[in-house]
Tab-separated table of C-alpha atoms in Angstrom:
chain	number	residue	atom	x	y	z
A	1	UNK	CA	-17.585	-2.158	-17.851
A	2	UNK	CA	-16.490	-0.826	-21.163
A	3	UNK	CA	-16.279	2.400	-19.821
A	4	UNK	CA	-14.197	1.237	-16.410
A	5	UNK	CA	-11.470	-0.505	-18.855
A	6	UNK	CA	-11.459	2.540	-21.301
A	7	UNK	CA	-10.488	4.733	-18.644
A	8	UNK	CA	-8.516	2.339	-16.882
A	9	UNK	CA	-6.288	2.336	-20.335
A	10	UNK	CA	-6.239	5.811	-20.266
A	11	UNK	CA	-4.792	6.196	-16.866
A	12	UNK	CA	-2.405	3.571	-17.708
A	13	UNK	CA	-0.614	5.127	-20.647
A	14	UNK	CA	-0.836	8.734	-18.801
A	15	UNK	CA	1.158	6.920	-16.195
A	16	UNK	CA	3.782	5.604	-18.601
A	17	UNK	CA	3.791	9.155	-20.375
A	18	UNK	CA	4.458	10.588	-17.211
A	19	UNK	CA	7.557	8.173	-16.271
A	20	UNK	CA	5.509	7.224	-13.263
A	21	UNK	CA	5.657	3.907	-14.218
A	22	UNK	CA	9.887	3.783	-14.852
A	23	UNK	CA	10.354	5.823	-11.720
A	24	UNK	CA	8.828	3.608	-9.289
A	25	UNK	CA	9.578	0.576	-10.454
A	26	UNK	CA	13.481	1.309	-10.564
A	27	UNK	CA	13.010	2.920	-7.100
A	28	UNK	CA	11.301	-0.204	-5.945
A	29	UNK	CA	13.984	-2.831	-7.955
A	30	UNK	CA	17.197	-0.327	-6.634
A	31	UNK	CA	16.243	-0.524	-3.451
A	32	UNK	CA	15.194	-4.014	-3.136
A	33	UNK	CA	18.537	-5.202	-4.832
A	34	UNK	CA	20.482	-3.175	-2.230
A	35	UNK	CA	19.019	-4.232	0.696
A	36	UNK	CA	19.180	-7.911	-0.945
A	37	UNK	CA	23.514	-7.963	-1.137
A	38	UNK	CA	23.405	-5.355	2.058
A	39	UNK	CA	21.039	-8.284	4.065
A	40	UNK	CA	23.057	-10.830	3.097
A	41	UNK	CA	25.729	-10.377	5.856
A	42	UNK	CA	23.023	-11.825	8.877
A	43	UNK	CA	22.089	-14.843	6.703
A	44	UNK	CA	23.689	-18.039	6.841
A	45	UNK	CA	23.784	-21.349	8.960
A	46	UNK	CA	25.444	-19.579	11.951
A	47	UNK	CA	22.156	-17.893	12.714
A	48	UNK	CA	19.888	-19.966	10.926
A	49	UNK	CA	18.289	-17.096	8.531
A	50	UNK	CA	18.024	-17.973	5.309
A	51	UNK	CA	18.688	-15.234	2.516
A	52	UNK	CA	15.406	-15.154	1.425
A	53	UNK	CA	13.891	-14.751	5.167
A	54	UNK	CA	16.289	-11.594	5.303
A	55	UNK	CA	15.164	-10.010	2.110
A	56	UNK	CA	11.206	-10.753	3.107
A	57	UNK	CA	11.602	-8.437	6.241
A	58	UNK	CA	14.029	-6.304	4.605
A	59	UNK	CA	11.605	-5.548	1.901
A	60	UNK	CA	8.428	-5.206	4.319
A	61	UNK	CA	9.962	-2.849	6.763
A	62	UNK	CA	10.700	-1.083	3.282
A	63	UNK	CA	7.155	-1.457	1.594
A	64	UNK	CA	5.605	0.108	4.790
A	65	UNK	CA	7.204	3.582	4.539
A	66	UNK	CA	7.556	3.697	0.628
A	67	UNK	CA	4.723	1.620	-0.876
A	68	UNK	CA	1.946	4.243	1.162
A	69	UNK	CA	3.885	6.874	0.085
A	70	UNK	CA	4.289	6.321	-4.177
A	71	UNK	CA	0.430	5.285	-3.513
A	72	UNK	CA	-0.487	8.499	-2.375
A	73	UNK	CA	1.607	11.016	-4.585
A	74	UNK	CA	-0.233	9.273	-7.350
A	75	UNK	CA	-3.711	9.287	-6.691
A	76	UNK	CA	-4.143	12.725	-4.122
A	77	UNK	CA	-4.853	14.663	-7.272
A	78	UNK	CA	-6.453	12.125	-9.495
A	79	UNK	CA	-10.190	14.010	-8.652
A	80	UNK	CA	-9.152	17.658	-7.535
A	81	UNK	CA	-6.224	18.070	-10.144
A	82	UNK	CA	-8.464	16.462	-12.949
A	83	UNK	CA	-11.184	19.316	-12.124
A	84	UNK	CA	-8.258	21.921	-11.732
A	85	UNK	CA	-7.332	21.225	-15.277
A	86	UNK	CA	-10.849	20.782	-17.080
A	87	UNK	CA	-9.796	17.006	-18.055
A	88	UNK	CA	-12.727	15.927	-15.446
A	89	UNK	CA	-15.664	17.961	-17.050
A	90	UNK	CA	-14.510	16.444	-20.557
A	91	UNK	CA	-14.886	12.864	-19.113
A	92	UNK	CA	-18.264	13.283	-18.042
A	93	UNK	CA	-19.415	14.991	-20.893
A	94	UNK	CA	-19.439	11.568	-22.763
A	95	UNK	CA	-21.895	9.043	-21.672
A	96	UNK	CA	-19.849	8.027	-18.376
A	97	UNK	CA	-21.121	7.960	-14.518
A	98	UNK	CA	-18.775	9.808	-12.168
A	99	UNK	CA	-18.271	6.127	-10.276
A	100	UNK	CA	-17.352	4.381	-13.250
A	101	UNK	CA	-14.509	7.671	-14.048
A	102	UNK	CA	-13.310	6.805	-10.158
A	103	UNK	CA	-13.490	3.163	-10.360
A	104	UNK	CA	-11.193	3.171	-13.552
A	105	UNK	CA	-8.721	5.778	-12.780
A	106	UNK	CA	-8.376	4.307	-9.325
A	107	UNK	CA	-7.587	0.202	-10.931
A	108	UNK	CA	-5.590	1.899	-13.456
A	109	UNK	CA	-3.494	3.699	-10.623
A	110	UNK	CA	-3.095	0.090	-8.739
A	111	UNK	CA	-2.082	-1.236	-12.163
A	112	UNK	CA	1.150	1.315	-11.893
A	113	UNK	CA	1.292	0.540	-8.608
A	114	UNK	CA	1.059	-3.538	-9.011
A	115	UNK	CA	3.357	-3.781	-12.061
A	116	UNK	CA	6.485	-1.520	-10.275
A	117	UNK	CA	6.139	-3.163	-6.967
A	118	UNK	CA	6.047	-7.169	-8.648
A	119	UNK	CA	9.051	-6.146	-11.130
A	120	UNK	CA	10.839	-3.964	-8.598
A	121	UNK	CA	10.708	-6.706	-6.015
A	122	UNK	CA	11.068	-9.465	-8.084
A	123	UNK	CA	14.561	-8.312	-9.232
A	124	UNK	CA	15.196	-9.314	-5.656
A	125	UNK	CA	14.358	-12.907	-6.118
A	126	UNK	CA	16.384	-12.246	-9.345
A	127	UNK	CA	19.675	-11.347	-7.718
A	128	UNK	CA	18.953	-14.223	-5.256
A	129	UNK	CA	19.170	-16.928	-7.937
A	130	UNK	CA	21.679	-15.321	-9.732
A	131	UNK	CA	24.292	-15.889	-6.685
A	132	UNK	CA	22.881	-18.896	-6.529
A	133	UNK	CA	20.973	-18.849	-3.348
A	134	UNK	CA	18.981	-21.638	-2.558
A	135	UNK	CA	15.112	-21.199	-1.875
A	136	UNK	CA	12.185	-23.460	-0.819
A	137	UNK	CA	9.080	-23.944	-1.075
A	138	UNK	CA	7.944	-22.035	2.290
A	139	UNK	CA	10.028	-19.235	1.745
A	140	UNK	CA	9.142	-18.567	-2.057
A	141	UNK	CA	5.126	-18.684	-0.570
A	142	UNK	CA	5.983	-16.007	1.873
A	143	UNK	CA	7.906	-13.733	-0.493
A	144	UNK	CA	5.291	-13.738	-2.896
A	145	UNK	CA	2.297	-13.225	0.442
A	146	UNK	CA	4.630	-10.101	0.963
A	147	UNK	CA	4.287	-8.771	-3.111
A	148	UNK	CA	0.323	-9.449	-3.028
A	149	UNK	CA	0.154	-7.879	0.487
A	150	UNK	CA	2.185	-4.840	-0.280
A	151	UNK	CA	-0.014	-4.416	-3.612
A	152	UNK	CA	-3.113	-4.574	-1.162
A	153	UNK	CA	-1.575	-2.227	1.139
A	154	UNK	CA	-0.958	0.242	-1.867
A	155	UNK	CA	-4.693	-0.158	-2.371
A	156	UNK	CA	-5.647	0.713	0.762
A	157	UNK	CA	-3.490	4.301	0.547
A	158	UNK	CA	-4.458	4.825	-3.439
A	159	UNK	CA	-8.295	4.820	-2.101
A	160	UNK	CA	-7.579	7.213	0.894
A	161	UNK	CA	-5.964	9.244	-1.737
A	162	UNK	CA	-8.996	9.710	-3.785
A	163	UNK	CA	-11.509	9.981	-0.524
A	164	UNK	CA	-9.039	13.392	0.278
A	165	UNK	CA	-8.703	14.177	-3.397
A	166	UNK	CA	-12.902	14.208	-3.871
A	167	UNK	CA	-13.062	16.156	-0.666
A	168	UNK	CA	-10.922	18.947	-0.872
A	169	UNK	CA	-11.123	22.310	-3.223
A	170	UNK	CA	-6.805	22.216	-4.770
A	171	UNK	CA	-4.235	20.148	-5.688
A	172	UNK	CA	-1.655	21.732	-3.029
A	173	UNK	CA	-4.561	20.903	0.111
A	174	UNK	CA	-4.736	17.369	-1.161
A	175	UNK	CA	-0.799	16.503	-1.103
A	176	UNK	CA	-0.756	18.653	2.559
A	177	UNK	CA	-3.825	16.249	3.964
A	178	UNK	CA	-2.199	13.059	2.067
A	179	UNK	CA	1.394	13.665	3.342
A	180	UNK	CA	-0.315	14.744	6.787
A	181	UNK	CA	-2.517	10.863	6.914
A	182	UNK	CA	0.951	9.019	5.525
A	183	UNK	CA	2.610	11.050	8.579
A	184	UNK	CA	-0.131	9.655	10.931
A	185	UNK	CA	-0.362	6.136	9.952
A	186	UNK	CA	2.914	4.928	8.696
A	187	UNK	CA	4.759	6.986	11.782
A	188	UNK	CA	2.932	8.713	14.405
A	189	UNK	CA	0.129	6.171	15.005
A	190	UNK	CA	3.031	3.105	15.816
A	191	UNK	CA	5.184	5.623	18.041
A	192	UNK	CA	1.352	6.686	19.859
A	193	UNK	CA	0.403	3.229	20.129
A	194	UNK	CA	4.017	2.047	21.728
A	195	UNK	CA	4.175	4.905	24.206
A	196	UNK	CA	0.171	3.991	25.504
A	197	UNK	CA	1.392	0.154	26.315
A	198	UNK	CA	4.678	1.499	27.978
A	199	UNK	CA	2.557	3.756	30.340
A	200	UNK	CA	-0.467	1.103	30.796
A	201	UNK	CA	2.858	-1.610	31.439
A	202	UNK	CA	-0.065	-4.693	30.786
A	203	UNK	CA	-2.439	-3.848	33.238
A	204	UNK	CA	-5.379	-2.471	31.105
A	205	UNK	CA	-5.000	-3.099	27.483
A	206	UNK	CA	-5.929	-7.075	26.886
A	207	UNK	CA	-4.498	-8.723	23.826
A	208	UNK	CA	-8.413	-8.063	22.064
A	209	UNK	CA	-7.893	-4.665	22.379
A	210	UNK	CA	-4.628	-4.588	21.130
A	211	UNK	CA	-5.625	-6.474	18.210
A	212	UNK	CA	-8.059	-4.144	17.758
A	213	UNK	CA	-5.900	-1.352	18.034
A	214	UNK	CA	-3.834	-2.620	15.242
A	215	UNK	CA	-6.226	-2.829	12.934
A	216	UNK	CA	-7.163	0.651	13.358
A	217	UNK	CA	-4.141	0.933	10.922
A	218	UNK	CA	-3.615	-0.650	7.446
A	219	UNK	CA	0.177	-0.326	7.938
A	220	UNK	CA	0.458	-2.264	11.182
A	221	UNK	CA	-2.638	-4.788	9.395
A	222	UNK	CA	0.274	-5.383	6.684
A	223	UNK	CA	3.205	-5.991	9.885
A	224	UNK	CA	1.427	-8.656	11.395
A	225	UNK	CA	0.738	-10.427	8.251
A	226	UNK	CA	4.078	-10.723	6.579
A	227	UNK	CA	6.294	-10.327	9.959
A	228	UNK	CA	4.066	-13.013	12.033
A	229	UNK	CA	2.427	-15.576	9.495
A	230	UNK	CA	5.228	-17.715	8.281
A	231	UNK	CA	7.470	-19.117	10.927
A	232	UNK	CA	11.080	-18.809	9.485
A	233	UNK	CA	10.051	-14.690	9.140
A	234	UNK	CA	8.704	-14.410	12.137
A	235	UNK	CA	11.845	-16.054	14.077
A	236	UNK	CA	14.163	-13.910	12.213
A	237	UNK	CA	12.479	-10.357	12.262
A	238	UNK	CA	12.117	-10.643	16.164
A	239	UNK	CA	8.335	-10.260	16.206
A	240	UNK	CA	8.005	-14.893	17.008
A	241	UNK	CA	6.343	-14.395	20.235
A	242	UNK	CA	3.831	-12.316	18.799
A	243	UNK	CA	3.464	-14.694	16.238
A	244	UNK	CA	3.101	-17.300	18.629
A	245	UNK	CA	0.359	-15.414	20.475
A	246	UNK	CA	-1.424	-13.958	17.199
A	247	UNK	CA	-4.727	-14.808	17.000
A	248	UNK	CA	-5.979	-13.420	13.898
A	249	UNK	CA	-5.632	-15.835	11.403
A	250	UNK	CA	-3.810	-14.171	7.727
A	251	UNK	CA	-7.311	-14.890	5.809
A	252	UNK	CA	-8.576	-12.603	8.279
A	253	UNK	CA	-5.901	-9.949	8.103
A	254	UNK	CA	-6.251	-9.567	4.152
A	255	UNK	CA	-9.821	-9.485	4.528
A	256	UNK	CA	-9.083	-6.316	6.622
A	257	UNK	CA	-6.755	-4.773	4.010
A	258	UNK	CA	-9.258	-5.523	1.689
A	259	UNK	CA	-11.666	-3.519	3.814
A	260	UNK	CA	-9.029	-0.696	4.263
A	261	UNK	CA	-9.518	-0.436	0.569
A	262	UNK	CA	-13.425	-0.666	0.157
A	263	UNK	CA	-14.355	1.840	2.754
A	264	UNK	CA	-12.492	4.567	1.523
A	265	UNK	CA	-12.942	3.986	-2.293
A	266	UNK	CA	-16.755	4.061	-1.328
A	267	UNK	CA	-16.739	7.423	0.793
A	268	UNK	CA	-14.695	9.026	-2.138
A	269	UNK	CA	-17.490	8.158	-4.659
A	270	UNK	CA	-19.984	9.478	-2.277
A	271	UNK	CA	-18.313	12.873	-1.639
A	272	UNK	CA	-17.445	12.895	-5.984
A	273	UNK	CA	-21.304	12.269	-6.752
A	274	UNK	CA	-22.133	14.889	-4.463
A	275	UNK	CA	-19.630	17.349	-5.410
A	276	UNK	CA	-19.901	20.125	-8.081
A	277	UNK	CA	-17.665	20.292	-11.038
């Protein structure tokens, strides 16, 4: 455990050396405080959306293209770059197993990851009280569902990074193959998945096995959790029936994510153990 937190540290500060750290999080807080005051216009008694409700779906359309993204720039090169440059070989001279060196680089990556993401979207919540927006109970749950969701759904994409990073031979294959699988399931997956249930027009596809089909994909995993599990959401980002026909419950849908992160954390310490340095 010593070991996991030592490198863990290490990762840390390398991140805040590198500006990592300062560039995401204002990229996270500039953006969420611009589509906070830019939101603001569909809020408001005459459609019944609250500020908050706008800034929740705002920031969650947002978190599925950019979150997945900063995730994988960071951690594509965290095995493959580390060998490139000799750092890895130094780490495992000292008495450290190649699981515990993944294990800590990859909870000191989510650390980055978790500390712009809560301070870059918090400055939302910020602004909000500042102009002195009211907020309830229900709504301050759901915004803070979406920060621990999109944290988990960083997860997810930080593992996949370091499952391609531990596969392939360079640095410049790993960010092709990473930008390639954030292509695939942040973009062309959704647009693939739309144009089969236009074509089948309800006749073969069941509800099941469009659930099922949706959590083929950690992105669309993180939709129906923040855009169908709270009720005021829901209604305003267009996706209530769905909500109103969802039947996997949001315990369910993080234990997914949570999978999403597991599986490919554990295949990347399988192909690093076997791999020569």
């Amino acid at each position: 455990m010593n070991a996991i937190l030592t490198i863990t540290a290490k990762e840390i500060r390398q991140a805040i050396r590198n500006r990592w750290v300062l560039a995401a999080t204002l990229l996270l807080a500039a953006l969420a405080l611009s589509l906070t005051f830019l939101g603001s216009a569909p809020s408001g008694s005459n459609v019944g959306a609250r500020p908050l409700d706008v800034v929740i779906v705002s920031l969650s359309s947002l978190t599925i293209f950019l979150v997945p993204l900063i995730a994988l720039l960071i951690s594509h090169d965290a095995i493959v770059g580390d060998m490139e440059r000799g750092t890895m070989l130094l780490l495992l001279s000292y008495p450290v197993a190649r699981w515990q060196a993944l294990i800590g680089k990859f909870f000191g990556h989510l650390a980055v990851l978790a500390f712009a993401t809560c301070l870059g979207y918090g400055a939302a919540v910020g602004a909000l009280l500042a102009t002195g927006s009211r907020m309830d109970q229900e709504g301050l749950t759901a915004f803070a569902a979406m920060i621990g969701s999109s944290v988990l759904l960083g997860a997810v994409f930080v593992a996949i990074g370091y499952w391609v990073s531990a596969l392939v031979r360079d640095r410049g294959t790993a960010a092709g193959v990473s930008i390639g699988l954030w292509l695939l399931l942040v973009l062309v997956y959704d647009m693939a998945l739309l144009g089969l249930l236009v074509l089948d027009k309800g006749q073969n596809i069941s509800g099941a096995a469009l659930n099922a089909l949706l959590l083929l994909n950690p992105t669309d995993v993180y939709r129906l959790f923040n855009l169908t599990g709270f009720a005021n959401v829901s209604a305003f980002s267009g996706m209530a029936g769905l909500a109103g026909n969802a039947t996997l419950s949001a315990e369910f849908l993080v234990a997914v994510l949570a999978m999403w992160t597991l599986v490919p954390l554990a295949f990347a310490s399988l192909s690093f153990s076997r791999r020569e340095l």
